[in-house]
Structure formats: C-alpha cells, structure tokens
CSV table of C-alpha atoms in Angstrom, one decimal:
chain,number,residue,atom,x,y,z
N,19,UNK,CA,45.8,104.5,96.4
N,20,UNK,CA,49.2,105.6,95.9
N,21,UNK,CA,48.8,109.0,97.5
N,22,UNK,CA,48.8,107.3,101.5
N,23,UNK,CA,51.8,105.3,100.4
N,24,UNK,CA,50.8,102.2,102.3
N,25,UNK,CA,50.8,100.4,99.1
N,26,UNK,CA,53.7,101.6,97.7
N,27,UNK,CA,54.8,98.2,96.7
N,28,UNK,CA,51.4,96.6,95.5
N,29,UNK,CA,51.4,95.7,91.9
N,30,UNK,CA,47.8,95.7,92.0
N,31,UNK,CA,47.6,99.5,93.3
N,32,UNK,CA,49.9,100.4,90.7
N,33,UNK,CA,48.4,98.8,87.7
N,34,UNK,CA,45.1,100.0,88.9
N,35,UNK,CA,46.8,103.5,89.3
N,36,UNK,CA,47.4,103.5,85.5
N,37,UNK,CA,43.5,103.7,84.7
N,38,UNK,CA,42.8,106.9,82.6
N,39,UNK,CA,40.3,109.1,84.2
N,40,UNK,CA,39.1,112.0,82.4
N,41,UNK,CA,40.0,115.7,84.0
N,42,UNK,CA,39.7,119.4,83.3
N,43,UNK,CA,43.5,121.1,83.9
N,44,UNK,CA,42.6,124.3,85.6
N,45,UNK,CA,45.7,125.9,85.3
N,46,UNK,CA,48.3,125.9,82.2
N,47,UNK,CA,51.0,123.1,82.4
N,48,UNK,CA,54.3,124.4,81.0
N,49,UNK,CA,56.4,121.9,78.9
N,50,UNK,CA,54.3,119.3,79.5
N,51,UNK,CA,51.8,119.4,76.7
N,52,UNK,CA,52.7,116.6,74.5
N,53,UNK,CA,53.6,114.2,77.6
N,54,UNK,CA,50.1,114.7,79.2
N,55,UNK,CA,48.4,115.3,75.8
N,56,UNK,CA,49.5,113.9,72.6
N,57,UNK,CA,47.0,116.1,70.9
N,58,UNK,CA,48.6,119.0,72.2
N,59,UNK,CA,50.0,121.3,69.5
N,60,UNK,CA,52.5,123.3,71.2
N,61,UNK,CA,54.8,122.7,74.3
N,62,UNK,CA,52.5,124.1,76.8
N,63,UNK,CA,49.2,122.9,77.9
N,64,UNK,CA,46.8,125.4,78.1
N,65,UNK,CA,44.5,126.3,81.1
N,66,UNK,CA,40.7,124.3,80.6
N,67,UNK,CA,42.1,121.6,78.7
N,68,UNK,CA,40.1,118.5,79.0
N,69,UNK,CA,42.2,115.2,78.9
N,70,UNK,CA,42.4,111.8,80.1
N,71,UNK,CA,45.0,111.4,82.9
N,72,UNK,CA,46.2,108.3,84.8
N,73,UNK,CA,44.5,107.6,88.4
N,74,UNK,CA,47.8,107.7,90.3
N,75,UNK,CA,48.4,111.4,89.0
N,76,UNK,CA,44.8,112.9,90.1
N,77,UNK,CA,44.8,113.0,93.8
N,78,UNK,CA,48.0,115.5,94.0
N,79,UNK,CA,46.6,117.4,91.2
N,80,UNK,CA,42.9,117.7,92.7
N,81,UNK,CA,44.5,118.7,96.1
N,82,UNK,CA,46.4,121.5,94.8
N,83,UNK,CA,42.8,122.3,92.9
N,84,UNK,CA,45.0,122.0,89.5
N,85,UNK,CA,42.5,119.5,88.0
N,86,UNK,CA,39.0,118.7,87.9
N,87,UNK,CA,38.1,115.0,88.0
N,88,UNK,CA,35.2,113.7,86.5
N,89,UNK,CA,33.7,110.3,86.8
N,90,UNK,CA,34.6,108.1,83.8
N,91,UNK,CA,32.1,106.8,81.5
N,92,UNK,CA,32.0,103.2,83.2
N,93,UNK,CA,30.7,105.0,86.5
N,94,UNK,CA,27.7,106.9,84.5
N,95,UNK,CA,24.0,106.7,84.5
N,96,UNK,CA,24.3,104.6,81.4
N,97,UNK,CA,26.0,102.2,83.6
N,98,UNK,CA,23.7,102.3,86.6
N,99,UNK,CA,20.7,101.5,84.4
N,100,UNK,CA,22.8,98.5,82.8
N,101,UNK,CA,23.6,97.3,86.5
N,102,UNK,CA,20.2,97.7,87.6
N,103,UNK,CA,18.9,95.7,84.9
N,104,UNK,CA,21.2,92.8,85.5
N,105,UNK,CA,24.7,93.3,86.6
N,106,UNK,CA,25.5,89.7,86.5
N,107,UNK,CA,25.5,90.3,82.6
N,108,UNK,CA,27.6,93.2,82.6
N,109,UNK,CA,31.0,92.7,81.1
N,110,UNK,CA,33.0,95.0,83.6
N,111,UNK,CA,36.4,93.5,82.6
N,112,UNK,CA,36.7,95.0,79.0
N,113,UNK,CA,35.5,98.8,80.8
N,114,UNK,CA,37.5,98.7,83.8
N,115,UNK,CA,40.0,96.0,84.9
N,116,UNK,CA,39.7,97.3,88.5
N,117,UNK,CA,36.4,99.0,88.7
N,118,UNK,CA,36.2,98.5,92.8
N,119,UNK,CA,39.6,100.1,93.5
N,120,UNK,CA,39.5,102.7,91.2
N,121,UNK,CA,36.2,103.7,92.2
N,122,UNK,CA,37.2,103.7,95.8
N,123,UNK,CA,40.3,105.7,94.8
N,124,UNK,CA,38.0,108.4,92.9
N,125,UNK,CA,35.4,108.5,95.6
N,126,UNK,CA,38.2,110.4,97.8
N,127,UNK,CA,38.5,113.2,95.3
N,128,UNK,CA,34.9,113.5,93.9
N,129,UNK,CA,33.0,112.2,97.0
N,130,UNK,CA,29.6,111.5,95.0
N,131,UNK,CA,27.2,109.2,96.9
N,132,UNK,CA,26.0,107.8,93.5
N,133,UNK,CA,29.5,106.4,93.1
N,134,UNK,CA,29.1,104.7,96.1
N,135,UNK,CA,25.6,102.9,95.4
N,136,UNK,CA,26.8,102.1,92.2
N,137,UNK,CA,29.8,100.1,92.8
N,138,UNK,CA,27.8,98.7,95.9
N,139,UNK,CA,25.0,97.7,93.7
N,140,UNK,CA,27.4,96.0,91.1
N,141,UNK,CA,29.1,94.1,93.5
N,142,UNK,CA,26.0,92.9,94.9
N,143,UNK,CA,24.6,91.7,92.0
N,144,UNK,CA,27.7,90.1,90.9
N,145,UNK,CA,28.5,88.3,94.1
N,146,UNK,CA,25.3,87.0,94.1
N,147,UNK,CA,25.0,86.0,90.7
N,148,UNK,CA,28.3,85.1,89.6
N,149,UNK,CA,31.1,84.8,92.5
N,150,UNK,CA,28.9,82.7,94.8
N,151,UNK,CA,29.5,79.8,91.5
N,152,UNK,CA,33.1,79.6,92.6
N,153,UNK,CA,33.0,76.6,95.0
N,154,UNK,CA,30.7,74.5,92.8
N,155,UNK,CA,31.1,75.8,89.5
N,156,UNK,CA,32.8,72.9,87.0
N,157,UNK,CA,35.2,73.7,84.2
N,158,UNK,CA,34.3,74.3,80.9
N,159,UNK,CA,32.9,76.9,78.3
N,160,UNK,CA,30.3,78.3,80.7
N,161,UNK,CA,33.0,78.9,83.4
N,162,UNK,CA,35.2,80.2,81.2
N,163,UNK,CA,32.7,83.0,79.8
N,164,UNK,CA,31.9,83.5,83.5
N,165,UNK,CA,35.4,84.4,84.0
N,166,UNK,CA,35.8,86.6,81.0
N,167,UNK,CA,33.8,89.1,82.4
N,168,UNK,CA,35.0,89.4,85.9
N,169,UNK,CA,37.1,92.4,87.1
N,170,UNK,CA,40.6,91.9,88.5
N,171,UNK,CA,39.5,91.6,92.0
N,172,UNK,CA,36.5,89.3,91.3
N,173,UNK,CA,38.9,87.4,89.6
N,174,UNK,CA,40.9,86.8,92.6
N,175,UNK,CA,37.9,86.0,95.2
N,176,UNK,CA,36.8,83.6,92.6
N,177,UNK,CA,40.0,82.2,92.4
N,178,UNK,CA,40.5,82.1,95.8
N,179,UNK,CA,37.0,80.1,96.3
N,180,UNK,CA,37.7,77.6,93.7
N,181,UNK,CA,41.2,76.8,95.0
N,182,UNK,CA,40.1,76.3,98.5
N,183,UNK,CA,37.4,73.8,97.0
N,184,UNK,CA,39.6,72.3,94.7
N,185,UNK,CA,42.5,71.6,97.4
N,186,UNK,CA,39.3,69.7,99.5
N,187,UNK,CA,38.3,67.7,96.4
N,188,UNK,CA,41.9,66.7,96.2
N,189,UNK,CA,41.8,65.6,99.5
N,190,UNK,CA,39.0,63.9,99.6
N,191,UNK,CA,39.8,61.6,96.6
N,192,UNK,CA,43.2,61.0,97.7
N,193,UNK,CA,44.3,57.7,99.5
N,194,UNK,CA,47.9,59.0,101.1
N,195,UNK,CA,48.3,60.5,104.5
N,196,UNK,CA,51.4,61.5,104.3
N,197,UNK,CA,52.3,65.2,104.4
N,198,UNK,CA,55.3,65.4,101.7
N,199,UNK,CA,58.3,67.1,103.2
N,200,UNK,CA,60.3,69.6,101.1
N,201,UNK,CA,62.2,68.3,98.2
N,202,UNK,CA,65.3,70.7,99.5
N,203,UNK,CA,66.4,71.3,102.8
N,204,UNK,CA,67.9,69.3,105.9
N,205,UNK,CA,65.3,66.9,106.1
N,206,UNK,CA,65.0,66.2,102.5
N,207,UNK,CA,67.1,62.6,102.6
N,208,UNK,CA,65.3,61.5,105.6
N,209,UNK,CA,61.7,61.0,103.8
N,210,UNK,CA,62.1,59.0,100.8
N,211,UNK,CA,58.3,60.1,100.0
N,212,UNK,CA,60.6,63.8,100.0
N,213,UNK,CA,62.2,63.1,97.1
N,214,UNK,CA,61.4,61.7,93.5
N,215,UNK,CA,63.2,59.2,91.7
N,216,UNK,CA,65.2,61.6,89.4
N,217,UNK,CA,65.9,64.3,92.5
N,218,UNK,CA,67.6,60.9,93.8
N,219,UNK,CA,69.6,60.1,90.8
N,220,UNK,CA,70.7,63.9,90.7
N,221,UNK,CA,72.1,63.7,94.1
N,222,UNK,CA,73.6,60.5,93.4
N,223,UNK,CA,75.1,62.0,90.3
N,224,UNK,CA,76.5,65.0,92.3
N,225,UNK,CA,78.1,63.0,94.9
N,226,UNK,CA,79.9,60.8,92.3
N,227,UNK,CA,80.9,63.8,90.2
N,228,UNK,CA,83.0,64.8,93.4
N,229,UNK,CA,85.2,62.1,93.3
N,230,UNK,CA,87.9,62.3,90.6
N,231,UNK,CA,87.9,59.7,88.1
N,232,UNK,CA,84.6,58.2,89.4
N,233,UNK,CA,82.0,59.1,87.1
N,234,UNK,CA,78.4,57.5,86.6
N,235,UNK,CA,77.1,57.1,83.1
R,21,UNK,CA,48.0,81.8,104.7
R,22,UNK,CA,44.9,79.0,105.4
R,23,UNK,CA,45.9,75.3,106.6
R,24,UNK,CA,45.6,72.7,104.2
R,25,UNK,CA,43.2,69.9,104.5
R,26,UNK,CA,46.3,67.3,105.1
R,27,UNK,CA,47.1,69.8,108.1
R,28,UNK,CA,43.7,69.7,109.1
R,29,UNK,CA,43.8,66.0,109.1
R,30,UNK,CA,47.2,66.0,111.3
R,31,UNK,CA,45.3,68.1,114.1
R,32,UNK,CA,42.3,65.7,113.8
R,33,UNK,CA,44.6,63.1,114.7
R,34,UNK,CA,44.8,63.8,118.5
R,35,UNK,CA,41.0,63.3,118.5
R,36,UNK,CA,40.8,60.2,121.3
R,37,UNK,CA,39.6,57.2,120.0
R,38,UNK,CA,38.5,53.8,122.0
R,39,UNK,CA,40.9,50.5,120.8
R,40,UNK,CA,40.6,47.1,121.7
R,41,UNK,CA,44.5,46.1,122.2
R,42,UNK,CA,45.9,42.5,121.6
R,43,UNK,CA,49.0,43.2,123.3
R,44,UNK,CA,50.1,44.1,126.6
R,45,UNK,CA,53.2,46.0,127.6
R,46,UNK,CA,56.2,44.3,129.5
R,47,UNK,CA,55.9,43.9,133.5
R,48,UNK,CA,56.6,46.8,135.1
R,49,UNK,CA,55.8,49.7,132.2
R,50,UNK,CA,52.0,50.1,132.6
R,51,UNK,CA,51.7,52.8,130.2
R,52,UNK,CA,53.3,54.1,126.7
R,53,UNK,CA,55.2,57.2,127.3
R,54,UNK,CA,55.0,59.5,124.3
R,55,UNK,CA,55.6,63.5,124.0
R,56,UNK,CA,52.1,64.1,123.8
R,57,UNK,CA,51.3,62.4,127.2
R,58,UNK,CA,51.1,58.8,128.9
R,59,UNK,CA,48.6,56.4,126.9
R,60,UNK,CA,47.5,53.2,128.5
R,61,UNK,CA,47.8,50.9,130.3
R,62,UNK,CA,47.4,47.9,127.3
R,63,UNK,CA,46.0,45.0,128.3
R,64,UNK,CA,44.3,42.4,125.8
R,65,UNK,CA,40.4,42.9,125.0
R,66,UNK,CA,40.6,45.7,127.7
R,67,UNK,CA,39.4,48.8,126.0
R,68,UNK,CA,41.6,51.8,126.1
R,69,UNK,CA,41.6,55.3,124.8
R,70,UNK,CA,44.4,56.7,122.6
R,71,UNK,CA,44.8,59.6,120.4
R,72,UNK,CA,43.7,58.5,116.7
R,73,UNK,CA,47.4,58.9,115.2
R,74,UNK,CA,48.5,56.0,117.6
R,75,UNK,CA,45.2,54.0,117.2
R,76,UNK,CA,46.0,53.8,113.5
R,77,UNK,CA,49.8,53.3,113.9
R,78,UNK,CA,49.1,50.0,116.3
R,79,UNK,CA,46.2,49.0,113.7
R,80,UNK,CA,48.5,49.1,111.1
R,81,UNK,CA,50.6,47.0,113.1
R,82,UNK,CA,47.7,44.7,113.7
R,83,UNK,CA,48.1,45.2,117.4
R,84,UNK,CA,44.4,46.3,118.1
R,85,UNK,CA,41.2,47.0,116.9
R,86,UNK,CA,39.5,50.5,116.4
R,87,UNK,CA,36.1,51.0,117.8
R,88,UNK,CA,34.0,52.8,115.8
R,89,UNK,CA,33.2,56.3,117.5
R,90,UNK,CA,29.5,56.8,118.8
R,91,UNK,CA,28.4,59.3,116.3
R,92,UNK,CA,29.4,57.0,113.7
R,93,UNK,CA,26.7,54.3,114.2
R,94,UNK,CA,24.3,54.2,111.5
R,95,UNK,CA,21.0,55.2,113.8
R,96,UNK,CA,23.0,58.2,114.9
R,97,UNK,CA,24.1,59.4,111.2
R,98,UNK,CA,20.4,58.6,110.2
R,99,UNK,CA,19.3,60.8,112.4
R,100,UNK,CA,21.7,63.5,111.9
R,101,UNK,CA,21.2,63.5,108.4
R,102,UNK,CA,17.2,63.7,108.8
R,103,UNK,CA,18.0,66.4,111.2
R,104,UNK,CA,20.3,68.1,108.7
R,105,UNK,CA,17.6,67.9,106.3
R,106,UNK,CA,14.6,69.2,108.0
R,107,UNK,CA,16.2,72.0,109.6
R,108,UNK,CA,17.4,74.3,106.7
R,109,UNK,CA,18.6,77.1,108.4
R,110,UNK,CA,20.2,75.4,111.0
R,111,UNK,CA,23.5,73.5,111.3
R,112,UNK,CA,23.5,70.4,113.7
R,113,UNK,CA,26.4,69.5,115.9
R,114,UNK,CA,28.9,67.6,114.8
R,115,UNK,CA,32.1,66.7,115.6
R,116,UNK,CA,34.7,69.6,115.0
R,117,UNK,CA,36.7,67.0,112.6
R,118,UNK,CA,34.3,64.7,111.6
R,119,UNK,CA,35.2,64.6,107.8
R,120,UNK,CA,38.7,64.0,108.7
R,121,UNK,CA,38.2,61.4,111.2
R,122,UNK,CA,35.7,59.4,109.2
R,123,UNK,CA,38.2,59.6,106.1
R,124,UNK,CA,40.9,58.1,108.3
R,125,UNK,CA,38.8,55.3,109.8
R,126,UNK,CA,37.1,54.3,106.6
R,127,UNK,CA,40.1,54.2,104.8
R,128,UNK,CA,42.4,52.5,107.6
R,129,UNK,CA,40.0,50.6,109.7
R,130,UNK,CA,37.3,49.2,107.5
R,131,UNK,CA,37.1,46.4,110.0
R,132,UNK,CA,35.6,48.6,112.6
R,133,UNK,CA,32.3,48.8,110.8
R,134,UNK,CA,31.8,45.3,109.6
R,135,UNK,CA,29.1,45.1,107.5
R,136,UNK,CA,27.8,48.7,108.0
R,137,UNK,CA,30.7,50.2,106.1
R,138,UNK,CA,29.1,51.0,102.8
R,139,UNK,CA,26.1,52.6,104.6
R,140,UNK,CA,28.6,54.4,106.9
R,141,UNK,CA,30.2,55.9,104.4
R,142,UNK,CA,27.3,56.9,102.3
R,143,UNK,CA,25.5,58.7,105.0
R,144,UNK,CA,28.5,60.4,106.2
R,145,UNK,CA,28.7,61.6,102.1
R,146,UNK,CA,25.1,62.6,102.3
R,147,UNK,CA,25.7,64.7,105.4
R,148,UNK,CA,28.8,66.6,103.9
R,149,UNK,CA,26.8,67.5,100.9
R,150,UNK,CA,23.6,68.8,102.8
R,151,UNK,CA,25.9,70.9,104.7
R,152,UNK,CA,27.5,72.1,101.9
R,153,UNK,CA,24.5,73.1,100.1
R,154,UNK,CA,23.5,74.8,103.0
R,155,UNK,CA,26.6,76.5,103.2
R,156,UNK,CA,26.3,77.7,99.7
R,157,UNK,CA,23.0,78.8,100.0
R,158,UNK,CA,24.0,80.7,102.9
R,159,UNK,CA,27.0,82.7,101.3
R,160,UNK,CA,24.5,83.5,98.8
R,161,UNK,CA,22.4,85.6,101.2
R,162,UNK,CA,25.2,87.9,101.8
R,163,UNK,CA,24.7,91.4,101.1
R,164,UNK,CA,26.8,93.7,102.9
R,165,UNK,CA,29.5,93.7,105.8
R,166,UNK,CA,26.7,92.1,108.1
R,167,UNK,CA,27.7,89.9,110.8
R,168,UNK,CA,27.3,86.2,110.3
R,169,UNK,CA,26.9,83.4,112.7
R,170,UNK,CA,28.7,80.1,111.6
R,171,UNK,CA,27.6,77.7,114.5
R,172,UNK,CA,28.7,74.1,114.6
R,173,UNK,CA,30.7,74.2,111.2
R,174,UNK,CA,33.7,71.7,111.0
R,175,UNK,CA,37.3,72.4,110.5
R,176,UNK,CA,37.1,71.4,106.8
R,177,UNK,CA,34.0,73.6,105.6
R,178,UNK,CA,35.3,76.7,107.6
R,179,UNK,CA,38.8,76.5,105.9
R,180,UNK,CA,36.9,75.9,102.2
R,181,UNK,CA,34.7,79.1,102.5
R,182,UNK,CA,37.3,81.3,104.6
R,183,UNK,CA,39.1,82.5,101.7
R,184,UNK,CA,35.9,83.5,99.7
R,185,UNK,CA,34.1,84.6,102.5
R,186,UNK,CA,36.6,86.8,104.1
R,187,UNK,CA,37.5,88.2,101.0
R,188,UNK,CA,33.8,89.0,99.9
R,189,UNK,CA,33.1,90.6,103.3
R,190,UNK,CA,36.6,92.3,102.9
R,191,UNK,CA,35.1,94.1,99.6
R,192,UNK,CA,31.6,94.8,101.0
R,193,UNK,CA,33.0,96.8,104.3
R,194,UNK,CA,35.4,98.7,101.5
R,195,UNK,CA,32.4,99.5,99.4
R,196,UNK,CA,30.6,100.4,102.3
R,197,UNK,CA,33.1,102.7,104.1
R,198,UNK,CA,33.2,104.7,100.7
R,199,UNK,CA,29.9,106.0,101.9
R,200,UNK,CA,30.9,106.9,105.4
R,201,UNK,CA,34.0,109.2,104.4
R,202,UNK,CA,33.8,112.6,105.8
R,203,UNK,CA,32.2,115.5,104.2
R,204,UNK,CA,35.4,117.4,102.8
R,205,UNK,CA,35.1,120.4,100.1
R,206,UNK,CA,35.1,118.9,97.0
R,207,UNK,CA,38.0,118.3,94.8
R,208,UNK,CA,40.5,119.0,97.7
R,209,UNK,CA,40.8,115.6,99.7
R,210,UNK,CA,44.2,114.1,99.5
R,211,UNK,CA,45.5,114.5,103.3
R,212,UNK,CA,48.9,114.7,102.8
R,213,UNK,CA,49.0,117.3,100.1
R,214,UNK,CA,46.1,119.1,101.2
R,215,UNK,CA,48.0,121.2,104.1
R,216,UNK,CA,50.9,122.0,102.1
R,217,UNK,CA,48.5,123.6,99.3
R,218,UNK,CA,46.6,125.5,101.8
R,219,UNK,CA,49.1,126.4,104.1
R,220,UNK,CA,49.7,130.4,104.6
R,221,UNK,CA,52.4,131.7,103.3
R,222,UNK,CA,55.3,132.4,106.0
R,223,UNK,CA,56.4,135.8,105.7
R,224,UNK,CA,60.2,135.8,106.3
R,225,UNK,CA,61.4,138.2,109.2
R,226,UNK,CA,63.9,141.0,108.6
R,227,UNK,CA,66.8,141.1,110.6
R,228,UNK,CA,68.5,144.3,111.2
R,229,UNK,CA,72.3,143.8,112.1
R,230,UNK,CA,73.3,145.2,115.3
C-alpha cells in the first residue's frame, strides 16, 4: 500500500489505508497517547497497549518491531466459516469497504496463509455468484440489493462490466452512424452534429456581444 | 481506455464488399484515388470490390447496389446457428466485425437482402445471443489466474467482456500472489524500513589531531 510509495497519489489506496486494524504497541509512545488512543488517560501511551491503528501506520511500526499486528475480526475464523457456507450471501461492504486491498497489505506484515486462502475463497465464490451478473443484471431492487453487498473493488469490477454491456446495447439500438465530435475545439464548427442548438446560440450571442451597440436579444 | 462500439464500427468499415455500380467514371479516369488506396474500375453492372464505407457512400447517393456478403446468406447463417448451438464449448468462426457489418448493411442497405431481410436479421440476432450466452457461462468457469483461450471471438464481443474479464483476472492474480510471498521473519517485512531498523550502529572514529 502506501509503504512502497507507488500508489502515493492513489485515492483508493489512501482510503484503504484508513481502515482500522487491531495492534499491540510493544514500546511506549511518548506524548501521543490521546492521539493514538482517545481512551488513554495520560499523555504517554504505555507499552503493550492494545488499540486500533490505521492501516497506513502499520508497515512502518511492524518493521521497527514497535507494534504487533493482529488480524481484524472480518478475516477471522467466524468469517471463514460464513464464507464457506455462502460467500455471495455475506455483506462484506459493511465489514470492510476495501476487503481485498487491506488483506493484501496486511499479508505483507503478518504472513498468514489462512488470510490468502480466506480472501481467495471469498473472491472465487462472490465472483461466480455475484460479479458474473454484471453483463446480464437488469436495473431493479434485486440489483440494488446485490450492489449493497459488494466491496469497493468488487463494485469497480461490476461497474466496468455493466458499463461495457450498456455501451454495446446503446450502440445496438442506435440508428446513427456518426461519431460525434467534441462540443468545443478547433473542429467544433465544421460538423454541425458536434454542436447542439443552445451551444450554437451561445456562439452567436458571443459574436454579437463583441460588436459595440449590437446585442442580440 | 478501450475503444467504443462506434470506433469498432469505424474499423469495420474497411472490410471489403462487392458492389454493382450503376455509373462509370469519366474517360481516362479508371479508378477512384483515395487516401486509403485506389478503388475501381467502375462500370455499370460490373461487380467491383470496395471498402464498406465507400460502398455505403455510393449506395446513399444511389450509385450502386451492395451485394450481401456470402456469410450473410440464409443457409450459411442457419448452418452457423445450428453449429453454435450444438457445440457448447466451441465458438464458430465468424467475421471479426460481424456485428458491426451486419448492423450497417441491415440498416442502410436493406435492398441487398430482398425478401430475406427479416430472416437474416433474426438469425444474426439469434447467433449473437447464443454466443453471448456461451461467453457468460465461460466467465463463470474462471476460478483463478489461469490461461484462457478466446478463439473466434469477434471484436465487439471481446470489447464487451474486456474490462470485466481483465479486472477479474488481475484480482485473481493479486490474491494468488499473496500466497507466494517469500518467507521473511514475522512482523518485519517492510522492505524500505527493514534495513534502517536492523542496520548495525556505526561507530564514530576518533580522530587524533596531528
């Protein structure tokens, strides 16, 4: 995630980095007690305090062995059993919006094979049962209900599939063959298709307003 | 960014079709010189091969009759449809731009099909639906970062599944890669900071003034 610097400007990575992950601070932190843990009584955070830390902070702390990172509950044994029973029924969006990206980042820290198995099992099940409906699902309550369960990564994938299919459907039912030009630009006035009537009116008004004493009403 | 269906149609207009012109060019000018090449010669009722865009242009100006391609005959389409239905795992060979070409011809050159027009349109629509159903069921078979053969898919079919298919394969690959990370000591993996954390303390040398 943010630790390697490659996705420094990636909004998704920044938002995923805000996910709270439980950790135990091995060494005391001076002066940052209330900032890291609002329930901290004093100014300093004592050693071996368990608290939730944002994901972006953990790679650095773990590398310096100043924090012991634990897996959040949504990667735990109970979730594994739920996903085994029916991955497509589980509402992962409410558990963790960036379920797969956070798992990927956590895997670099904790190195637990169970985490990889759990996320792979979740994606396989949900891909087969939910995501492959992207090309065929029609708008309606069922689709709204389906989308409400998807994580951010799954939503992007689903939207990409649905958008390409709707572009094809729009093309199939269109009766025009003209590729529309830009509304503005050097060639805008050459093809009348490129300009709508209000846009043409705007251009005419602008041209008139440049001439003193000649304003079109 | 992937091309839109309209852009794919633009590429499809380079496909060669046969026309029957009802005009001839002026004496001494055998062929039409265009940026894309020379087309012609054009003599009334002598077939000539031209790209689809030129055929449509001439047809719009009532200068020619477009001959429907051989693959768009009723018999060939029916045979294709039967084969598509009988072989669930295999896509039959169709022209790469069959959806775009058939849409353009059926929309702007209806007279090329005569009484077969409605049946032709219906058969192409049925073939398209069978193939899309096959694609959908094929997508459901995806279970990991595997190699997938996509033989005989047409341009629009590939274009329609591309973002979803590539995105799903990317995600499968990322998840599978999680299991392949090298074994490093627990709780100390960040490559950038690992060195700085564990590097030995450098002793300062005492300098003796001469």
